[in-house]
C-alpha cells in the first residue's frame, strides 16, 4: 500500500492507526490537492492501485442537502464529506465525473466533523453521500464515533448508505436514529459495479445488520435499463422477497439520472452501455425518457 499524507495529518489518530495496521510506503505532501487535483490522471488505473490520500479538512462544515432529495421530515438537511471518493468503481457513479482522481481522500480530523455535528438541531445528516464509508471500515472504524453521537443527539438522524459487506465490523445495538441503507442491484447490474460485493453478499450483510439491531432501509437506485429489463428486475425482487423481510423494510426507488457534464466526463472513463445510453437531456440532467414507467414497474413488483 502507498499512502500520500499531508504533513499536518501525520499526528492524527486515524493516520497513526492506518500506518500501524498496514505499514505502507509513505509519500509526504503539503496539500492533498497536489495529488488529487492534478490534470490528465488515469482514473481507472488509479482505481486498480492500493493507494490512499490522508489529509486534514480545513474549516469543517456540512453541505446543504439538495431540495430534490428527501429530508425525511427534518427541519435541517446536511451531508458530511469525511471521505472523498470510493473504494468501488461503479460505471454509473457520478463521482467518476465529479473527481479527477481515483485515489480516495480520507480527512483524518474526525473529531472536527463530530463536533460540527453536535451543533446541529433537528437535522438529517447522511455521512456517505460522496463515498461509501462502510467500505472503509476495514481500514479504520469510522462508524464508531458517529454511532456514539446518535446516542447523545436524539434530534439527529444519521444515515450511512453502502454497498459494503463490512457489517460484521460494526458495533451492535445502535440507537434508532442511526440508519443503515443498503444500495442493491440485480446481478445483471452488479457487473457494472466494479470491486463492489455481489448481491448475495449484500443481502447476507442486511441479514447480519438486522440481527445486530440496526434500523435498515434498501435503496434500489439507480434502476438501470438492460436487456430483458422486466425479467431481470422481477427475478431480483423475488430474490429479495425470499431472503429478506421486505414487507418490514422501507425501500426507496430511483432511476439513473446525472448532471450532463458529469456524464460527459464519465464517458471518457467508462466505455459502457450505461454511460453511452441515449438519455434525454432536460435541465442539464441526463435521464431515461420512460423514467416514471421504470419506477412504477419496480413499485408494482414490490407492493
PDB file of N, CA and C in Angstrom, residues 182-270:
ATOM      1  N   UNK A 182     -28.849   0.120   2.446  1.00  0.00           N
ATOM      2  CA  UNK A 182     -28.097  -0.709   1.502  1.00  0.00           C
ATOM      3  C   UNK A 182     -28.562  -0.453   0.076  1.00  0.00           C
ATOM      4  N   UNK A 183     -27.632  -0.141  -0.795  1.00  0.00           N
ATOM      5  CA  UNK A 183     -27.922   0.003  -2.224  1.00  0.00           C
ATOM      6  C   UNK A 183     -27.837  -1.377  -2.863  1.00  0.00           C
ATOM      7  N   UNK A 184     -28.929  -1.817  -3.453  1.00  0.00           N
ATOM      8  CA  UNK A 184     -28.994  -3.154  -4.046  1.00  0.00           C
ATOM      9  C   UNK A 184     -29.315  -3.070  -5.526  1.00  0.00           C
ATOM     10  N   UNK A 185     -28.718  -3.988  -6.286  1.00  0.00           N
ATOM     11  CA  UNK A 185     -28.955  -4.082  -7.732  1.00  0.00           C
ATOM     12  C   UNK A 185     -29.014  -5.551  -8.124  1.00  0.00           C
ATOM     13  N   UNK A 186     -29.706  -5.869  -9.213  1.00  0.00           N
ATOM     14  CA  UNK A 186     -29.663  -7.241  -9.733  1.00  0.00           C
ATOM     15  C   UNK A 186     -28.235  -7.627 -10.116  1.00  0.00           C
ATOM     16  N   UNK A 187     -27.955  -8.910 -10.145  1.00  0.00           N
ATOM     17  CA  UNK A 187     -26.611  -9.365 -10.543  1.00  0.00           C
ATOM     18  C   UNK A 187     -26.256  -8.912 -11.946  1.00  0.00           C
ATOM     19  N   UNK A 188     -27.275  -8.741 -12.784  1.00  0.00           N
ATOM     20  CA  UNK A 188     -27.022  -8.260 -14.144  1.00  0.00           C
ATOM     21  C   UNK A 188     -26.527  -6.816 -14.146  1.00  0.00           C
ATOM     22  N   UNK A 189     -26.720  -6.102 -13.036  1.00  0.00           N
ATOM     23  CA  UNK A 189     -26.244  -4.721 -12.894  1.00  0.00           C
ATOM     24  C   UNK A 189     -24.944  -4.681 -12.096  1.00  0.00           C
ATOM     25  N   UNK A 190     -24.781  -5.580 -11.136  1.00  0.00           N
ATOM     26  CA  UNK A 190     -23.581  -5.547 -10.294  1.00  0.00           C
ATOM     27  C   UNK A 190     -22.306  -5.759 -11.108  1.00  0.00           C
ATOM     28  N   UNK A 191     -22.417  -6.292 -12.323  1.00  0.00           N
ATOM     29  CA  UNK A 191     -21.223  -6.429 -13.170  1.00  0.00           C
ATOM     30  C   UNK A 191     -20.665  -5.061 -13.562  1.00  0.00           C
ATOM     31  N   UNK A 192     -21.497  -4.021 -13.440  1.00  0.00           N
ATOM     32  CA  UNK A 192     -21.037  -2.654 -13.710  1.00  0.00           C
ATOM     33  C   UNK A 192     -20.570  -1.951 -12.436  1.00  0.00           C
ATOM     34  N   UNK A 193     -20.666  -2.641 -11.302  1.00  0.00           N
ATOM     35  CA  UNK A 193     -20.263  -2.084 -10.006  1.00  0.00           C
ATOM     36  C   UNK A 193     -18.924  -2.701  -9.610  1.00  0.00           C
ATOM     37  N   UNK A 194     -17.887  -2.266 -10.277  1.00  0.00           N
ATOM     38  CA  UNK A 194     -16.577  -2.886 -10.128  1.00  0.00           C
ATOM     39  C   UNK A 194     -16.062  -2.802  -8.700  1.00  0.00           C
ATOM     40  N   UNK A 195     -15.591  -3.935  -8.207  1.00  0.00           N
ATOM     41  CA  UNK A 195     -14.993  -4.084  -6.877  1.00  0.00           C
ATOM     42  C   UNK A 195     -16.023  -4.134  -5.754  1.00  0.00           C
ATOM     43  N   UNK A 196     -17.304  -3.929  -6.068  1.00  0.00           N
ATOM     44  CA  UNK A 196     -18.338  -3.973  -5.034  1.00  0.00           C
ATOM     45  C   UNK A 196     -18.788  -5.418  -4.796  1.00  0.00           C
ATOM     46  N   UNK A 197     -19.281  -5.729  -3.595  1.00  0.00           N
ATOM     47  CA  UNK A 197     -19.750  -7.092  -3.300  1.00  0.00           C
ATOM     48  C   UNK A 197     -20.946  -7.487  -4.157  1.00  0.00           C
ATOM     49  N   UNK A 198     -21.135  -8.785  -4.294  1.00  0.00           N
ATOM     50  CA  UNK A 198     -22.266  -9.317  -5.056  1.00  0.00           C
ATOM     51  C   UNK A 198     -23.575  -9.037  -4.323  1.00  0.00           C
ATOM     52  N   UNK A 199     -24.671  -9.196  -5.038  1.00  0.00           N
ATOM     53  CA  UNK A 199     -25.991  -9.046  -4.430  1.00  0.00           C
ATOM     54  C   UNK A 199     -26.143 -10.003  -3.248  1.00  0.00           C
ATOM     55  N   UNK A 200     -25.696 -11.230  -3.407  1.00  0.00           N
ATOM     56  CA  UNK A 200     -25.842 -12.230  -2.353  1.00  0.00           C
ATOM     57  C   UNK A 200     -25.108 -11.803  -1.076  1.00  0.00           C
ATOM     58  N   UNK A 201     -23.912 -11.255  -1.229  1.00  0.00           N
ATOM     59  CA  UNK A 201     -23.141 -10.818  -0.058  1.00  0.00           C
ATOM     60  C   UNK A 201     -23.812  -9.627   0.625  1.00  0.00           C
ATOM     61  N   UNK A 202     -24.390  -8.733  -0.164  1.00  0.00           N
ATOM     62  CA  UNK A 202     -25.065  -7.578   0.430  1.00  0.00           C
ATOM     63  C   UNK A 202     -26.316  -8.009   1.194  1.00  0.00           C
ATOM     64  N   UNK A 203     -27.044  -8.967   0.628  1.00  0.00           N
ATOM     65  CA  UNK A 203     -28.243  -9.464   1.310  1.00  0.00           C
ATOM     66  C   UNK A 203     -27.862 -10.147   2.624  1.00  0.00           C
ATOM     67  N   UNK A 204     -26.776 -10.903   2.616  1.00  0.00           N
ATOM     68  CA  UNK A 204     -26.307 -11.520   3.861  1.00  0.00           C
ATOM     69  C   UNK A 204     -25.907 -10.456   4.878  1.00  0.00           C
ATOM     70  N   UNK A 205     -25.341  -9.353   4.393  1.00  0.00           N
ATOM     71  CA  UNK A 205     -24.970  -8.259   5.281  1.00  0.00           C
ATOM     72  C   UNK A 205     -26.210  -7.618   5.905  1.00  0.00           C
ATOM     73  N   UNK A 206     -27.273  -7.500   5.119  1.00  0.00           N
ATOM     74  CA  UNK A 206     -28.523  -6.967   5.659  1.00  0.00           C
ATOM     75  C   UNK A 206     -29.060  -7.901   6.746  1.00  0.00           C
ATOM     76  N   UNK A 207     -29.024  -9.203   6.478  1.00  0.00           N
ATOM     77  CA  UNK A 207     -29.472 -10.171   7.475  1.00  0.00           C
ATOM     78  C   UNK A 207     -28.680 -10.037   8.769  1.00  0.00           C
ATOM     79  N   UNK A 208     -27.362  -9.847   8.623  1.00  0.00           N
ATOM     80  CA  UNK A 208     -26.495  -9.672   9.795  1.00  0.00           C
ATOM     81  C   UNK A 208     -26.809  -8.372  10.515  1.00  0.00           C
ATOM     82  N   UNK A 209     -27.011  -7.306   9.750  1.00  0.00           N
ATOM     83  CA  UNK A 209     -27.298  -5.999  10.346  1.00  0.00           C
ATOM     84  C   UNK A 209     -28.598  -6.033  11.140  1.00  0.00           C
ATOM     85  N   UNK A 210     -29.599  -6.722  10.625  1.00  0.00           N
ATOM     86  CA  UNK A 210     -30.877  -6.847  11.334  1.00  0.00           C
ATOM     87  C   UNK A 210     -30.660  -7.561  12.670  1.00  0.00           C
ATOM     88  N   UNK A 211     -29.875  -8.623  12.648  1.00  0.00           N
ATOM     89  CA  UNK A 211     -29.590  -9.368  13.876  1.00  0.00           C
ATOM     90  C   UNK A 211     -28.814  -8.510  14.881  1.00  0.00           C
ATOM     91  N   UNK A 212     -28.006  -7.586  14.365  1.00  0.00           N
ATOM     92  CA  UNK A 212     -27.213  -6.726  15.241  1.00  0.00           C
ATOM     93  C   UNK A 212     -27.997  -5.514  15.734  1.00  0.00           C
ATOM     94  N   UNK A 213     -29.247  -5.412  15.322  1.00  0.00           N
ATOM     95  CA  UNK A 213     -30.117  -4.374  15.857  1.00  0.00           C
ATOM     96  C   UNK A 213     -30.148  -3.080  15.066  1.00  0.00           C
ATOM     97  N   UNK A 214     -29.731  -3.124  13.794  1.00  0.00           N
ATOM     98  CA  UNK A 214     -29.697  -1.887  13.002  1.00  0.00           C
ATOM     99  C   UNK A 214     -31.050  -1.595  12.359  1.00  0.00           C
ATOM    100  N   UNK A 215     -31.359  -0.319  12.305  1.00  0.00           N
ATOM    101  CA  UNK A 215     -32.502   0.151  11.520  1.00  0.00           C
ATOM    102  C   UNK A 215     -32.063   0.144  10.060  1.00  0.00           C
ATOM    103  N   UNK A 216     -32.795  -0.587   9.225  1.00  0.00           N
ATOM    104  CA  UNK A 216     -32.360  -0.869   7.857  1.00  0.00           C
ATOM    105  C   UNK A 216     -33.328  -0.268   6.842  1.00  0.00           C
ATOM    106  N   UNK A 217     -32.765   0.251   5.768  1.00  0.00           N
ATOM    107  CA  UNK A 217     -33.548   0.578   4.585  1.00  0.00           C
ATOM    108  C   UNK A 217     -32.817   0.048   3.354  1.00  0.00           C
ATOM    109  N   UNK A 218     -33.553  -0.049   2.257  1.00  0.00           N
ATOM    110  CA  UNK A 218     -32.982  -0.519   0.988  1.00  0.00           C
ATOM    111  C   UNK A 218     -33.186   0.562  -0.065  1.00  0.00           C
ATOM    112  N   UNK A 219     -32.163   0.797  -0.860  1.00  0.00           N
ATOM    113  CA  UNK A 219     -32.260   1.731  -1.981  1.00  0.00           C
ATOM    114  C   UNK A 219     -32.051   0.958  -3.281  1.00  0.00           C
ATOM    115  N   UNK A 220     -33.081   0.882  -4.098  1.00  0.00           N
ATOM    116  CA  UNK A 220     -32.946   0.328  -5.451  1.00  0.00           C
ATOM    117  C   UNK A 220     -32.774   1.541  -6.350  1.00  0.00           C
ATOM    118  N   UNK A 221     -31.549   2.000  -6.409  1.00  0.00           N
ATOM    119  CA  UNK A 221     -31.258   3.298  -7.017  1.00  0.00           C
ATOM    120  C   UNK A 221     -29.763   3.365  -7.329  1.00  0.00           C
ATOM    121  N   UNK A 222     -29.416   3.470  -8.614  1.00  0.00           N
ATOM    122  CA  UNK A 222     -30.298   3.737  -9.737  1.00  0.00           C
ATOM    123  C   UNK A 222     -30.808   2.461 -10.418  1.00  0.00           C
ATOM    124  N   UNK A 223     -32.047   2.511 -10.871  1.00  0.00           N
ATOM    125  CA  UNK A 223     -32.532   1.498 -11.800  1.00  0.00           C
ATOM    126  C   UNK A 223     -31.792   1.696 -13.117  1.00  0.00           C
ATOM    127  N   UNK A 224     -31.305   0.604 -13.684  1.00  0.00           N
ATOM    128  CA  UNK A 224     -30.567   0.654 -14.950  1.00  0.00           C
ATOM    129  C   UNK A 224     -31.296  -0.190 -15.982  1.00  0.00           C
ATOM    130  N   UNK A 225     -31.548   0.377 -17.152  1.00  0.00           N
ATOM    131  CA  UNK A 225     -32.194  -0.383 -18.228  1.00  0.00           C
ATOM    132  C   UNK A 225     -31.184  -1.313 -18.884  1.00  0.00           C
ATOM    133  N   UNK A 226     -31.499  -2.592 -18.863  1.00  0.00           N
ATOM    134  CA  UNK A 226     -30.657  -3.609 -19.500  1.00  0.00           C
ATOM    135  C   UNK A 226     -31.552  -4.481 -20.368  1.00  0.00           C
ATOM    136  N   UNK A 227     -30.929  -5.353 -21.148  1.00  0.00           N
ATOM    137  CA  UNK A 227     -31.705  -6.315 -21.924  1.00  0.00           C
ATOM    138  C   UNK A 227     -32.585  -7.143 -20.982  1.00  0.00           C
ATOM    139  N   UNK A 228     -33.796  -7.429 -21.399  1.00  0.00           N
ATOM    140  CA  UNK A 228     -34.744  -8.195 -20.582  1.00  0.00           C
ATOM    141  C   UNK A 228     -34.989  -7.511 -19.240  1.00  0.00           C
ATOM    142  N   UNK A 229     -35.113  -6.194 -19.276  1.00  0.00           N
ATOM    143  CA  UNK A 229     -35.233  -5.393 -18.061  1.00  0.00           C
ATOM    144  C   UNK A 229     -36.307  -5.937 -17.112  1.00  0.00           C
ATOM    145  N   UNK A 230     -37.501  -6.188 -17.628  1.00  0.00           N
ATOM    146  CA  UNK A 230     -38.602  -6.602 -16.761  1.00  0.00           C
ATOM    147  C   UNK A 230     -38.318  -7.942 -16.082  1.00  0.00           C
ATOM    148  N   UNK A 231     -37.770  -8.881 -16.832  1.00  0.00           N
ATOM    149  CA  UNK A 231     -37.470 -10.196 -16.268  1.00  0.00           C
ATOM    150  C   UNK A 231     -36.345 -10.090 -15.235  1.00  0.00           C
ATOM    151  N   UNK A 232     -35.322  -9.302 -15.547  1.00  0.00           N
ATOM    152  CA  UNK A 232     -34.191  -9.122 -14.641  1.00  0.00           C
ATOM    153  C   UNK A 232     -34.655  -8.580 -13.295  1.00  0.00           C
ATOM    154  N   UNK A 233     -35.472  -7.533 -13.325  1.00  0.00           N
ATOM    155  CA  UNK A 233     -35.903  -6.922 -12.065  1.00  0.00           C
ATOM    156  C   UNK A 233     -36.988  -7.737 -11.360  1.00  0.00           C
ATOM    157  N   UNK A 234     -37.768  -8.491 -12.118  1.00  0.00           N
ATOM    158  CA  UNK A 234     -38.740  -9.385 -11.494  1.00  0.00           C
ATOM    159  C   UNK A 234     -38.034 -10.461 -10.687  1.00  0.00           C
ATOM    160  N   UNK A 235     -37.004 -11.060 -11.264  1.00  0.00           N
ATOM    161  CA  UNK A 235     -36.226 -12.084 -10.555  1.00  0.00           C
ATOM    162  C   UNK A 235     -35.511 -11.489  -9.347  1.00  0.00           C
ATOM    163  N   UNK A 236     -35.025 -10.276  -9.507  1.00  0.00           N
ATOM    164  CA  UNK A 236     -34.320  -9.567  -8.440  1.00  0.00           C
ATOM    165  C   UNK A 236     -35.240  -9.327  -7.245  1.00  0.00           C
ATOM    166  N   UNK A 237     -36.423  -8.795  -7.494  1.00  0.00           N
ATOM    167  CA  UNK A 237     -37.359  -8.520  -6.399  1.00  0.00           C
ATOM    168  C   UNK A 237     -37.828  -9.819  -5.745  1.00  0.00           C
ATOM    169  N   UNK A 238     -38.043 -10.848  -6.533  1.00  0.00           N
ATOM    170  CA  UNK A 238     -38.422 -12.145  -5.966  1.00  0.00           C
ATOM    171  C   UNK A 238     -37.326 -12.681  -5.051  1.00  0.00           C
ATOM    172  N   UNK A 239     -36.079 -12.500  -5.464  1.00  0.00           N
ATOM    173  CA  UNK A 239     -34.954 -12.936  -4.632  1.00  0.00           C
ATOM    174  C   UNK A 239     -34.953 -12.189  -3.299  1.00  0.00           C
ATOM    175  N   UNK A 240     -35.198 -10.885  -3.344  1.00  0.00           N
ATOM    176  CA  UNK A 240     -35.232 -10.096  -2.112  1.00  0.00           C
ATOM    177  C   UNK A 240     -36.379 -10.551  -1.205  1.00  0.00           C
ATOM    178  N   UNK A 241     -37.536 -10.797  -1.804  1.00  0.00           N
ATOM    179  CA  UNK A 241     -38.688 -11.235  -1.012  1.00  0.00           C
ATOM    180  C   UNK A 241     -38.445 -12.584  -0.351  1.00  0.00           C
ATOM    181  N   UNK A 242     -37.673 -13.437  -1.024  1.00  0.00           N
ATOM    182  CA  UNK A 242     -37.408 -14.778  -0.485  1.00  0.00           C
ATOM    183  C   UNK A 242     -36.304 -14.786   0.567  1.00  0.00           C
ATOM    184  N   UNK A 243     -35.535 -13.703   0.652  1.00  0.00           N
ATOM    185  CA  UNK A 243     -34.380 -13.717   1.547  1.00  0.00           C
ATOM    186  C   UNK A 243     -34.383 -12.608   2.598  1.00  0.00           C
ATOM    187  N   UNK A 244     -35.338 -11.685   2.491  1.00  0.00           N
ATOM    188  CA  UNK A 244     -35.414 -10.575   3.435  1.00  0.00           C
ATOM    189  C   UNK A 244     -36.865 -10.321   3.829  1.00  0.00           C
ATOM    190  N   UNK A 245     -37.100  -9.789   5.029  1.00  0.00           N
ATOM    191  CA  UNK A 245     -38.468  -9.400   5.419  1.00  0.00           C
ATOM    192  C   UNK A 245     -38.853  -8.085   4.736  1.00  0.00           C
ATOM    193  N   UNK A 246     -39.022  -8.148   3.418  1.00  0.00           N
ATOM    194  CA  UNK A 246     -39.165  -6.937   2.599  1.00  0.00           C
ATOM    195  C   UNK A 246     -40.381  -6.100   3.010  1.00  0.00           C
ATOM    196  N   UNK A 247     -41.405  -6.755   3.538  1.00  0.00           N
ATOM    197  CA  UNK A 247     -42.594  -6.008   3.966  1.00  0.00           C
ATOM    198  C   UNK A 247     -42.304  -5.087   5.144  1.00  0.00           C
ATOM    199  N   UNK A 248     -41.220  -5.359   5.867  1.00  0.00           N
ATOM    200  CA  UNK A 248     -40.888  -4.580   7.062  1.00  0.00           C
ATOM    201  C   UNK A 248     -39.693  -3.654   6.844  1.00  0.00           C
ATOM    202  N   UNK A 249     -39.196  -3.568   5.600  1.00  0.00           N
ATOM    203  CA  UNK A 249     -38.034  -2.732   5.314  1.00  0.00           C
ATOM    204  C   UNK A 249     -38.446  -1.652   4.315  1.00  0.00           C
ATOM    205  N   UNK A 250     -38.307  -0.369   4.671  1.00  0.00           N
ATOM    206  CA  UNK A 250     -38.604   0.690   3.700  1.00  0.00           C
ATOM    207  C   UNK A 250     -37.688   0.589   2.484  1.00  0.00           C
ATOM    208  N   UNK A 251     -38.255   0.812   1.299  1.00  0.00           N
ATOM    209  CA  UNK A 251     -37.498   0.733   0.052  1.00  0.00           C
ATOM    210  C   UNK A 251     -37.655   2.046  -0.715  1.00  0.00           C
ATOM    211  N   UNK A 252     -36.539   2.668  -1.071  1.00  0.00           N
ATOM    212  CA  UNK A 252     -36.574   3.844  -1.947  1.00  0.00           C
ATOM    213  C   UNK A 252     -36.161   3.424  -3.349  1.00  0.00           C
ATOM    214  N   UNK A 253     -36.743   4.063  -4.346  1.00  0.00           N
ATOM    215  CA  UNK A 253     -36.527   3.657  -5.739  1.00  0.00           C
ATOM    216  C   UNK A 253     -36.222   4.891  -6.578  1.00  0.00           C
ATOM    217  N   UNK A 254     -35.215   4.784  -7.427  1.00  0.00           N
ATOM    218  CA  UNK A 254     -34.884   5.883  -8.325  1.00  0.00           C
ATOM    219  C   UNK A 254     -34.211   5.369  -9.574  1.00  0.00           C
ATOM    220  N   UNK A 255     -34.456   6.022 -10.693  1.00  0.00           N
ATOM    221  CA  UNK A 255     -33.833   5.629 -11.957  1.00  0.00           C
ATOM    222  C   UNK A 255     -32.554   6.427 -12.180  1.00  0.00           C
ATOM    223  N   UNK A 256     -31.712   5.933 -13.078  1.00  0.00           N
ATOM    224  CA  UNK A 256     -30.463   6.626 -13.389  1.00  0.00           C
ATOM    225  C   UNK A 256     -30.739   8.068 -13.799  1.00  0.00           C
ATOM    226  N   UNK A 257     -29.977   8.989 -13.234  1.00  0.00           N
ATOM    227  CA  UNK A 257     -30.002  10.392 -13.642  1.00  0.00           C
ATOM    228  C   UNK A 257     -28.653  10.991 -13.272  1.00  0.00           C
ATOM    229  N   UNK A 258     -28.199  11.934 -14.066  1.00  0.00           N
ATOM    230  CA  UNK A 258     -26.876  12.502 -13.828  1.00  0.00           C
ATOM    231  C   UNK A 258     -26.740  13.855 -14.503  1.00  0.00           C
ATOM    232  N   UNK A 259     -26.023  14.745 -13.864  1.00  0.00           N
ATOM    233  CA  UNK A 259     -25.646  16.018 -14.470  1.00  0.00           C
ATOM    234  C   UNK A 259     -24.961  15.739 -15.810  1.00  0.00           C
ATOM    235  N   UNK A 260     -25.347  16.442 -16.860  1.00  0.00           N
ATOM    236  CA  UNK A 260     -24.852  16.135 -18.198  1.00  0.00           C
ATOM    237  C   UNK A 260     -23.344  16.326 -18.318  1.00  0.00           C
ATOM    238  N   UNK A 261     -22.776  17.269 -17.559  1.00  0.00           N
ATOM    239  CA  UNK A 261     -21.324  17.486 -17.618  1.00  0.00           C
ATOM    240  C   UNK A 261     -20.579  16.349 -16.931  1.00  0.00           C
ATOM    241  N   UNK A 262     -21.124  15.849 -15.818  1.00  0.00           N
ATOM    242  CA  UNK A 262     -20.524  14.683 -15.163  1.00  0.00           C
ATOM    243  C   UNK A 262     -20.561  13.482 -16.097  1.00  0.00           C
ATOM    244  N   UNK A 263     -21.700  13.303 -16.788  1.00  0.00           N
ATOM    245  CA  UNK A 263     -21.834  12.176 -17.706  1.00  0.00           C
ATOM    246  C   UNK A 263     -20.840  12.289 -18.843  1.00  0.00           C
ATOM    247  N   UNK A 264     -20.629  13.490 -19.348  1.00  0.00           N
ATOM    248  CA  UNK A 264     -19.668  13.699 -20.426  1.00  0.00           C
ATOM    249  C   UNK A 264     -18.271  13.261 -20.003  1.00  0.00           C
ATOM    250  N   UNK A 265     -17.885  13.610 -18.779  1.00  0.00           N
ATOM    251  CA  UNK A 265     -16.569  13.211 -18.274  1.00  0.00           C
ATOM    252  C   UNK A 265     -16.523  11.720 -17.968  1.00  0.00           C
ATOM    253  N   UNK A 266     -17.656  11.186 -17.497  1.00  0.00           N
ATOM    254  CA  UNK A 266     -17.710   9.761 -17.170  1.00  0.00           C
ATOM    255  C   UNK A 266     -17.545   8.899 -18.417  1.00  0.00           C
ATOM    256  N   UNK A 267     -18.009   9.387 -19.555  1.00  0.00           N
ATOM    257  CA  UNK A 267     -17.875   8.638 -20.806  1.00  0.00           C
ATOM    258  C   UNK A 267     -16.416   8.489 -21.234  1.00  0.00           C
ATOM    259  N   UNK A 268     -15.559   9.379 -20.767  1.00  0.00           N
ATOM    260  CA  UNK A 268     -14.133   9.274 -21.070  1.00  0.00           C
ATOM    261  C   UNK A 268     -13.460   8.215 -20.207  1.00  0.00           C
ATOM    262  N   UNK A 269     -14.119   7.848 -19.105  1.00  0.00           N
ATOM    263  CA  UNK A 269     -13.567   6.862 -18.176  1.00  0.00           C
ATOM    264  C   UNK A 269     -14.107   5.467 -18.469  1.00  0.00           C
ATOM    265  N   UNK A 270     -15.421   5.387 -18.690  1.00  0.00           N
ATOM    266  CA  UNK A 270     -16.075   4.087 -18.865  1.00  0.00           C
ATOM    267  C   UNK A 270     -16.737   3.990 -20.239  1.00  0.00           C
TER     268      UNK A 270
END
